[in-house]
Amino acid sequence: MTSAILPTYARTDFAFERGDGAWLTTTDGERYLDFGGGIAVSCLGHSHPRLVKALTEQAAKLWHTSNLYRIPEGERLAERLADLTFADLTFFTNSGAEALECSIKMARKYHSANGHPERYRIITFQGAFHGRTLATIAAGGNQKYLDGFGPEMPGFDHIAFGDSDLLKATIGPETAAILIEPIQGEGGIRPVPHQALREMRALCDAHGLLLILDEVQCGVGRSGKLFAHEWAGITPDIMAIAKGIGGGFPLGACLATAEAAKGMTAGTHGSTYGGNPLAMACGNAVLDEVATPEFLAHVQKTALVLKQRLAELKDRHGGLIEEIRGTGLMLGLKMLVPNTELVNAARAEHLLTVGAGDNVVRLVPPLTIGDSEITEMFERLDRACARVEASQAAARPSAAE
Ligand SMILES: *Cc1c(COP(=O)(O)O)cnc(C)c1O
């Protein structure tokens, strides 16, 4: 497989031509059940009629004007996000990493505007993933992503996940904010205990820090609430979202309270494409579907059924699966064998999943799946586990030898 594309991805050697709901069809006409959802992006599945209509109608009218002018659909989307969340203000981006960049700049600017430019450091957590820009690889602190790219951008203190004494000890006179994913995605579907999030909120309040949540992966209905922090009963000061909000169209956003955003005045930040009419049409259409009590109740109910089936799978294949973890339709199988073995075996059964850190197989399907997709998923994953077991048995020397 050679191509003129920069070889930064380890791609599987096939391509999809079309999609319909939770199903994808390859260029060879083979159908796959998509429990990867384009890495937790395709929240309404593929070719959702409302999204297709919103995008094509907008495409026939106007694609792009730049942020030199008002964009009414963007004002409407920001207004709706403000009504639905803690936030007063939204900045639109084209990706998750850019939403984090805006969040990081905003937190630093807030303290600078308060007369404390020395408060620029942000506390982040091991196993975190915040994107691939120079600032967000520094925020994530994963050495694999930092190696060879020159001096690491200063200003981040990485600490162990789940150590509240260490967190308290790390807060200093230069600390500006705490940045955390309420459910770590790339790190291996690791939910932050609700009590720990509440403690962070209290610590931020006590020390004048901003709480920044990265809900790029766990937001927009994926957890069964519109945003995952709602489960803990807290609100952040700043939140980065992306993935699901565009339903497959590149769209991200940085949401904030008016107080946290007070330094972000005219000219302090920008993006040529950010919030363009095509993206705004898609974002509004996604919210039309996802931000209803019925839709979120469906996600919670589906998640319960899926989790029960996965527990059954673990019982049937206890030698492969150590643990089922996650919230809503953001679930992970912590594996006892290399996670890639199950990802590959599932693909051989025409089921798409995604690997994650901590040796986890991620299931992040469209939020629109129902019982029939879950049954199909179970049967395919069950056969995939049997494949892995068979290959293990073949590799093991027999007791008689
Ligand atoms: C995917 C992801 C990002 C980065 O988003 P991009 O759109 O790839 O830049 C940041 N944070 C989290 C939690 C993510 O899952």
Coordinates of C-alpha atoms and ligand atoms in Angstrom, one line a residue:
M1 CA 0.0 0.0 0.0
T2 CA 1.8 3.1 -1.2
S3 CA 0.4 6.5 -1.6
A4 CA 1.4 10.2 -1.7
I5 CA -0.2 10.8 1.7
L6 CA 2.3 11.5 4.5
P7 CA 2.6 8.1 6.2
T8 CA 1.7 9.2 9.8
Y9 CA -1.2 6.7 10.1
A10 CA -1.1 3.0 10.3
R11 CA -4.1 2.4 8.0
T12 CA -6.0 -0.7 7.4
D13 CA -5.9 -1.6 3.7
F14 CA -9.4 -0.9 2.7
A15 CA -11.7 2.0 2.0
F16 CA -15.4 2.8 2.5
E17 CA -17.6 4.2 -0.2
R18 CA -20.8 4.8 1.6
G19 CA -22.5 4.6 4.9
D20 CA -26.0 4.2 6.2
G21 CA -26.8 4.4 9.9
A22 CA -24.3 2.2 11.8
W23 CA -23.3 0.4 8.6
L24 CA -20.4 1.1 6.2
T25 CA -19.9 -0.4 2.8
T26 CA -16.4 -0.8 1.3
T27 CA -15.4 0.0 -2.3
D28 CA -15.7 -3.8 -2.8
G29 CA -19.3 -3.9 -1.6
E30 CA -18.5 -5.5 1.8
R31 CA -20.6 -4.3 4.8
Y32 CA -19.2 -3.5 8.2
L33 CA -21.0 -2.7 11.4
D34 CA -19.4 0.5 12.7
F35 CA -18.8 0.5 16.4
G36 CA -15.9 2.9 16.0
G37 CA -18.1 5.8 14.7
G38 CA -15.1 7.5 13.0
I39 CA -13.6 7.6 16.5
A40 CA -16.7 8.8 18.4
V41 CA -17.6 11.4 15.7
S42 CA -20.6 10.0 13.8
C43 CA -23.1 10.4 16.6
L44 CA -26.1 10.2 14.3
G45 CA -24.6 7.4 12.2
H46 CA -23.9 7.8 8.5
S47 CA -26.1 9.6 6.0
H48 CA -28.6 10.8 8.7
P49 CA -31.4 12.4 6.7
R50 CA -31.5 15.6 8.9
L51 CA -27.7 16.1 8.6
V52 CA -27.7 15.4 4.8
K53 CA -30.5 17.9 4.4
A54 CA -28.9 20.6 6.6
L55 CA -25.6 20.3 4.8
T56 CA -26.9 20.2 1.2
E57 CA -29.4 23.0 1.7
Q58 CA -26.6 25.2 3.2
A59 CA -24.2 24.1 0.4
A60 CA -26.7 25.4 -2.2
K61 CA -26.9 28.7 -0.5
L62 CA -23.5 29.8 0.9
W63 CA -20.4 28.0 2.1
H64 CA -18.1 30.6 3.6
T65 CA -17.8 34.3 4.4
S66 CA -15.1 34.5 7.1
N67 CA -15.6 36.0 10.5
L68 CA -15.3 39.5 9.2
Y69 CA -19.2 39.3 9.0
R70 CA -21.9 38.0 11.2
I71 CA -22.9 34.4 10.8
P72 CA -26.5 34.1 11.9
E73 CA -26.5 30.3 12.1
G74 CA -23.5 30.5 14.3
E75 CA -25.1 33.0 16.6
R76 CA -28.1 30.7 16.8
L77 CA -25.9 27.7 17.7
A78 CA -24.0 29.6 20.3
E79 CA -27.3 30.8 21.8
R80 CA -28.5 27.3 22.0
L81 CA -25.3 26.0 23.6
A82 CA -25.6 28.8 26.2
D83 CA -29.2 27.8 26.9
L84 CA -28.2 24.1 27.3
T85 CA -25.0 24.5 29.4
F86 CA -23.1 26.5 32.0
A87 CA -21.6 28.6 29.2
D88 CA -22.3 32.2 28.2
L89 CA -20.0 32.4 25.2
T90 CA -18.7 30.1 22.5
F91 CA -15.8 30.2 20.1
F92 CA -16.1 27.9 17.1
T93 CA -13.1 25.9 15.7
N94 CA -12.6 23.2 13.1
S95 CA -11.2 20.5 15.4
G96 CA -10.8 19.3 19.0
A97 CA -7.2 20.4 19.3
E98 CA -8.1 23.9 18.3
A99 CA -10.9 24.0 20.8
L100 CA -8.3 23.0 23.5
E101 CA -5.8 25.7 22.1
C102 CA -8.6 28.3 22.7
S103 CA -9.3 26.9 26.1
I104 CA -5.6 27.1 27.2
K105 CA -5.1 30.6 25.8
M106 CA -8.3 31.7 27.5
A107 CA -7.3 30.4 30.9
R108 CA -3.9 32.2 30.6
K109 CA -5.5 35.4 29.4
Y110 CA -8.0 35.4 32.2
H111 CA -5.3 35.6 34.8
S112 CA -3.4 38.1 32.8
A113 CA -6.5 40.3 32.6
N114 CA -6.8 39.9 36.3
G115 CA -3.3 41.3 36.7
H116 CA -1.6 37.9 37.2
P117 CA 0.2 37.1 34.0
E118 CA 2.5 34.8 36.1
R119 CA -0.4 32.4 36.6
Y120 CA -0.1 30.4 33.3
R121 CA 0.5 26.8 34.4
I122 CA -2.1 24.2 33.8
I123 CA -2.4 20.9 35.7
T124 CA -3.1 17.9 33.5
F125 CA -3.2 14.1 34.0
Q126 CA -1.3 11.0 32.9
G127 CA -3.1 9.2 30.2
A128 CA -4.8 12.4 29.0
F129 CA -5.2 13.2 25.3
H130 CA -5.9 16.7 24.2
G131 CA -4.8 16.8 20.5
R132 CA -1.7 16.9 18.3
T133 CA -0.7 20.6 18.1
L134 CA 2.4 21.8 19.9
A135 CA 0.5 23.0 22.9
T136 CA -1.9 20.1 23.2
I137 CA 0.9 17.5 23.0
A138 CA 2.6 19.3 25.8
A139 CA -0.7 19.3 27.7
G140 CA -1.2 15.6 27.1
G141 CA 2.4 14.9 28.1
N142 CA 2.6 11.6 26.2
Q143 CA 6.3 11.2 25.4
K144 CA 5.5 9.2 22.2
Y145 CA 3.8 12.3 20.7
L146 CA 6.4 14.8 22.0
D147 CA 9.6 13.0 20.9
G148 CA 11.6 14.8 18.2
F149 CA 9.4 17.8 17.9
G150 CA 11.8 20.2 19.7
P151 CA 11.4 21.9 23.1
E152 CA 8.2 20.9 24.8
M153 CA 5.9 24.0 25.3
P154 CA 6.2 25.0 28.9
G155 CA 3.4 25.5 31.3
F156 CA 1.9 22.1 32.0
D157 CA 2.2 20.0 35.2
H158 CA 1.4 16.4 34.5
I159 CA 0.3 14.4 37.5
A160 CA -1.0 10.9 38.2
F161 CA -4.6 10.1 37.5
G162 CA -6.7 9.9 40.7
D163 CA -4.3 11.2 43.4
S164 CA -6.0 14.0 45.1
D165 CA -3.2 14.7 47.6
L166 CA -0.8 15.1 44.8
L167 CA -3.2 17.4 43.0
K168 CA -3.4 19.7 46.0
A169 CA 0.3 19.7 46.4
T170 CA 0.8 20.6 42.8
I171 CA -1.3 23.8 43.0
G172 CA 1.1 26.8 43.3
P173 CA 1.2 30.6 42.8
E174 CA 1.7 30.1 39.0
T175 CA -1.2 27.7 38.6
A176 CA -4.0 29.0 36.3
A177 CA -6.2 26.0 35.7
I178 CA -6.9 22.3 35.9
L179 CA -7.6 20.5 32.6
I180 CA -9.2 17.1 32.5
E181 CA -11.3 14.8 30.4
P182 CA -14.3 13.7 32.5
I183 CA -13.9 10.3 30.8
Q184 CA -10.5 9.7 29.3
G185 CA -10.9 8.5 25.7
E186 CA -7.6 7.7 24.1
G187 CA -6.2 6.9 27.5
G188 CA -8.5 3.8 27.7
I189 CA -12.1 4.8 28.6
R190 CA -11.2 5.8 32.2
P191 CA -14.0 7.7 33.8
V192 CA -13.0 10.2 36.5
P193 CA -15.0 9.4 39.7
H194 CA -17.7 12.0 40.2
Q195 CA -16.4 12.7 43.7
A196 CA -13.0 13.6 42.2
L197 CA -14.5 16.0 39.8
R198 CA -16.5 17.7 42.6
E199 CA -13.2 17.9 44.6
M200 CA -11.5 19.6 41.6
R201 CA -14.4 22.1 41.3
A202 CA -14.0 22.9 45.0
L203 CA -10.2 23.2 44.7
C204 CA -10.5 25.6 41.7
D205 CA -13.0 27.7 43.6
A206 CA -10.8 27.8 46.7
H207 CA -7.6 28.7 44.8
G208 CA -9.1 31.0 42.1
L209 CA -8.3 28.5 39.3
L210 CA -10.3 27.8 36.2
L211 CA -11.7 24.3 35.6
I212 CA -11.3 23.3 32.0
L213 CA -13.1 20.2 30.8
D214 CA -12.1 18.4 27.6
E215 CA -15.4 16.9 26.4
V216 CA -14.2 16.5 22.9
Q217 CA -14.9 12.8 23.0
C218 CA -17.3 12.3 25.9
G219 CA -19.6 15.3 25.2
V220 CA -22.6 15.8 22.9
G221 CA -24.7 12.9 24.3
R222 CA -22.1 10.2 24.2
S223 CA -22.2 9.6 28.0
G224 CA -26.0 9.6 28.1
K225 CA -26.2 13.2 29.3
L226 CA -25.6 16.1 26.9
F227 CA -22.2 16.6 28.6
A228 CA -20.5 14.1 30.8
H229 CA -19.8 16.5 33.7
E230 CA -23.6 16.7 34.3
W231 CA -23.3 13.2 35.9
A232 CA -21.1 14.7 38.6
G233 CA -23.4 17.7 39.2
I234 CA -20.7 20.2 38.6
T235 CA -20.0 22.8 35.9
P236 CA -16.6 23.9 34.4
D237 CA -15.5 27.4 33.6
I238 CA -14.3 26.4 30.2
M239 CA -15.1 23.4 28.0
A240 CA -13.7 22.1 24.8
I241 CA -16.0 20.1 22.5
A242 CA -15.6 18.7 19.0
K243 CA -16.1 15.1 17.5
G244 CA -19.9 14.6 17.9
I245 CA -21.0 18.2 17.6
G246 CA -20.4 18.2 13.8
G247 CA -21.8 14.7 13.3
G248 CA -18.9 14.1 10.8
F249 CA -18.4 17.7 9.6
P250 CA -15.2 19.2 11.0
L251 CA -16.4 21.3 13.9
G252 CA -15.2 22.1 17.4
A253 CA -16.0 24.7 20.0
C254 CA -14.6 26.3 23.2
L255 CA -17.4 27.2 25.6
A256 CA -16.9 29.5 28.6
T257 CA -18.6 31.6 31.2
A258 CA -18.4 35.3 30.6
E259 CA -16.1 35.6 33.6
A260 CA -13.6 33.0 32.3
A261 CA -13.7 34.6 28.9
K262 CA -13.2 38.2 30.1
G263 CA -9.7 38.5 28.5
M264 CA -10.8 37.3 25.1
T265 CA -11.6 40.7 23.5
A266 CA -11.6 41.7 19.8
G267 CA -8.4 40.7 18.1
T268 CA -7.1 38.3 20.8
H269 CA -8.0 35.1 18.9
G270 CA -9.3 33.9 15.5
S271 CA -9.8 31.3 12.9
T272 CA -10.5 31.8 9.2
Y273 CA -12.8 28.8 8.8
G274 CA -14.0 28.5 12.4
G275 CA -17.8 28.5 12.6
N276 CA -18.4 28.8 8.9
P277 CA -22.0 28.5 7.5
L278 CA -21.6 24.8 6.5
A279 CA -20.3 23.8 9.9
M280 CA -23.0 25.8 11.7
A281 CA -25.7 24.2 9.7
C282 CA -24.4 20.8 10.7
G283 CA -23.9 21.8 14.4
N284 CA -27.5 23.0 14.6
A285 CA -28.8 19.9 13.0
V286 CA -26.9 17.7 15.4
L287 CA -28.3 19.6 18.4
D288 CA -31.8 19.3 17.0
E289 CA -31.5 15.5 17.3
V290 CA -29.2 15.0 20.3
A291 CA -30.3 17.7 22.8
T292 CA -33.7 16.3 23.6
P293 CA -34.7 14.3 26.7
E294 CA -36.0 11.4 24.5
F295 CA -32.7 11.1 22.6
L296 CA -30.6 11.1 25.8
A297 CA -33.0 8.6 27.4
H298 CA -32.5 6.4 24.4
V299 CA -28.7 6.6 24.7
Q300 CA -28.9 5.7 28.4
K301 CA -31.2 2.7 27.8
T302 CA -29.2 1.5 24.8
A303 CA -26.0 1.8 26.9
L304 CA -27.5 -0.3 29.6
V305 CA -28.3 -3.1 27.2
L306 CA -24.9 -2.9 25.5
K307 CA -23.1 -3.0 28.9
Q308 CA -25.1 -6.1 29.9
R309 CA -24.2 -7.9 26.6
L310 CA -20.6 -7.0 27.1
A311 CA -20.7 -8.4 30.7
E312 CA -22.1 -11.6 29.2
L313 CA -19.2 -11.6 26.7
K314 CA -16.7 -11.2 29.5
D315 CA -18.3 -14.2 31.2
R316 CA -17.9 -16.2 28.0
H317 CA -14.3 -15.2 27.4
G318 CA -12.9 -14.6 30.8
G319 CA -9.4 -15.5 29.5
L320 CA -9.4 -12.5 27.2
I321 CA -11.4 -9.7 28.8
E322 CA -10.5 -8.4 32.2
E323 CA -13.0 -5.6 32.7
I324 CA -15.8 -3.7 31.0
R325 CA -15.6 0.1 31.7
G326 CA -17.1 3.4 30.6
T327 CA -20.3 5.4 30.6
G328 CA -23.1 5.6 28.1
L329 CA -22.1 4.6 24.6
M330 CA -18.4 5.2 25.4
L331 CA -17.4 1.7 26.5
G332 CA -14.1 -0.1 26.7
L333 CA -13.0 -3.7 27.1
K334 CA -9.8 -3.9 29.1
M335 CA -8.0 -6.9 27.5
L336 CA -5.8 -9.6 28.9
V337 CA -4.3 -10.2 25.5
P338 CA -3.0 -7.4 23.2
N339 CA -6.0 -5.2 22.3
T340 CA -5.0 -5.2 18.6
E341 CA -5.7 -9.0 18.4
L342 CA -9.4 -8.4 19.2
V343 CA -9.6 -5.3 17.0
N344 CA -8.2 -7.3 14.1
A345 CA -10.4 -10.4 14.8
A346 CA -13.5 -8.1 15.1
R347 CA -12.6 -6.6 11.7
A348 CA -12.4 -10.0 10.2
E349 CA -16.0 -10.5 11.5
H350 CA -16.9 -7.2 9.8
L351 CA -17.2 -5.3 13.1
L352 CA -15.3 -2.0 13.5
T353 CA -13.9 -1.1 16.9
V354 CA -11.0 1.3 18.0
G355 CA -8.0 0.5 20.1
A356 CA -7.2 2.8 23.1
G357 CA -4.5 3.2 25.7
D358 CA -4.2 0.9 28.7
N359 CA -4.8 -2.1 26.4
V360 CA -8.4 -1.3 25.8
V361 CA -10.8 -2.0 22.9
R362 CA -13.1 1.0 22.5
L363 CA -16.8 0.8 21.5
V364 CA -18.0 4.2 20.5
P365 CA -20.9 3.5 18.1
P366 CA -23.4 5.9 16.6
L367 CA -25.8 7.0 19.4
T368 CA -28.7 6.0 17.2
I369 CA -28.1 2.3 17.4
G370 CA -30.8 0.0 18.8
D371 CA -31.4 -3.6 19.8
S372 CA -30.7 -5.1 16.4
E373 CA -27.3 -3.5 16.1
I374 CA -26.4 -4.6 19.6
T375 CA -27.4 -8.2 18.8
E376 CA -25.3 -8.1 15.6
M377 CA -22.4 -6.6 17.5
F378 CA -22.6 -9.3 20.2
E379 CA -22.6 -12.1 17.8
R380 CA -19.7 -10.7 15.8
L381 CA -17.6 -9.9 18.9
D382 CA -18.3 -13.3 20.3
R383 CA -17.0 -14.9 17.1
A384 CA -14.0 -12.5 17.2
C385 CA -13.2 -13.6 20.7
A386 CA -13.4 -17.3 19.6
R387 CA -11.0 -16.5 16.8
V388 CA -8.5 -14.9 19.3
E389 CA -8.9 -17.9 21.6
A390 CA -8.3 -20.3 18.7
S391 CA -5.1 -18.5 17.6
Q392 CA -3.9 -18.5 21.2
A393 CA -4.5 -22.2 21.6
A394 CA -2.7 -22.8 18.3
A395 CA 0.3 -20.8 19.5
R396 CA 0.5 -22.6 22.9
P397 CA 2.5 -25.8 23.1
S398 CA 0.1 -28.6 24.1
A399 CA 0.4 -30.2 27.5
A400 CA 1.3 -33.6 26.0
E401 CA 4.5 -32.2 24.4
Ligands
LIG1 C1 -10.0 13.6 19.6 C2 -9.7 14.3 20.9 C3 -9.0 15.6 20.8 C4 -8.4 16.1 19.6 O1 -9.4 16.4 18.6 P1 -8.9 16.6 17.1 O2 -10.2 17.0 16.4 O3 -8.3 15.3 16.6 O4 -7.9 17.7 17.1 C5 -8.8 16.3 22.0 N1 -9.3 15.8 23.2 C6 -9.9 14.6 23.2 C7 -10.5 14.1 24.6 C8 -10.1 13.8 22.1 O5 -10.8 12.6 22.2

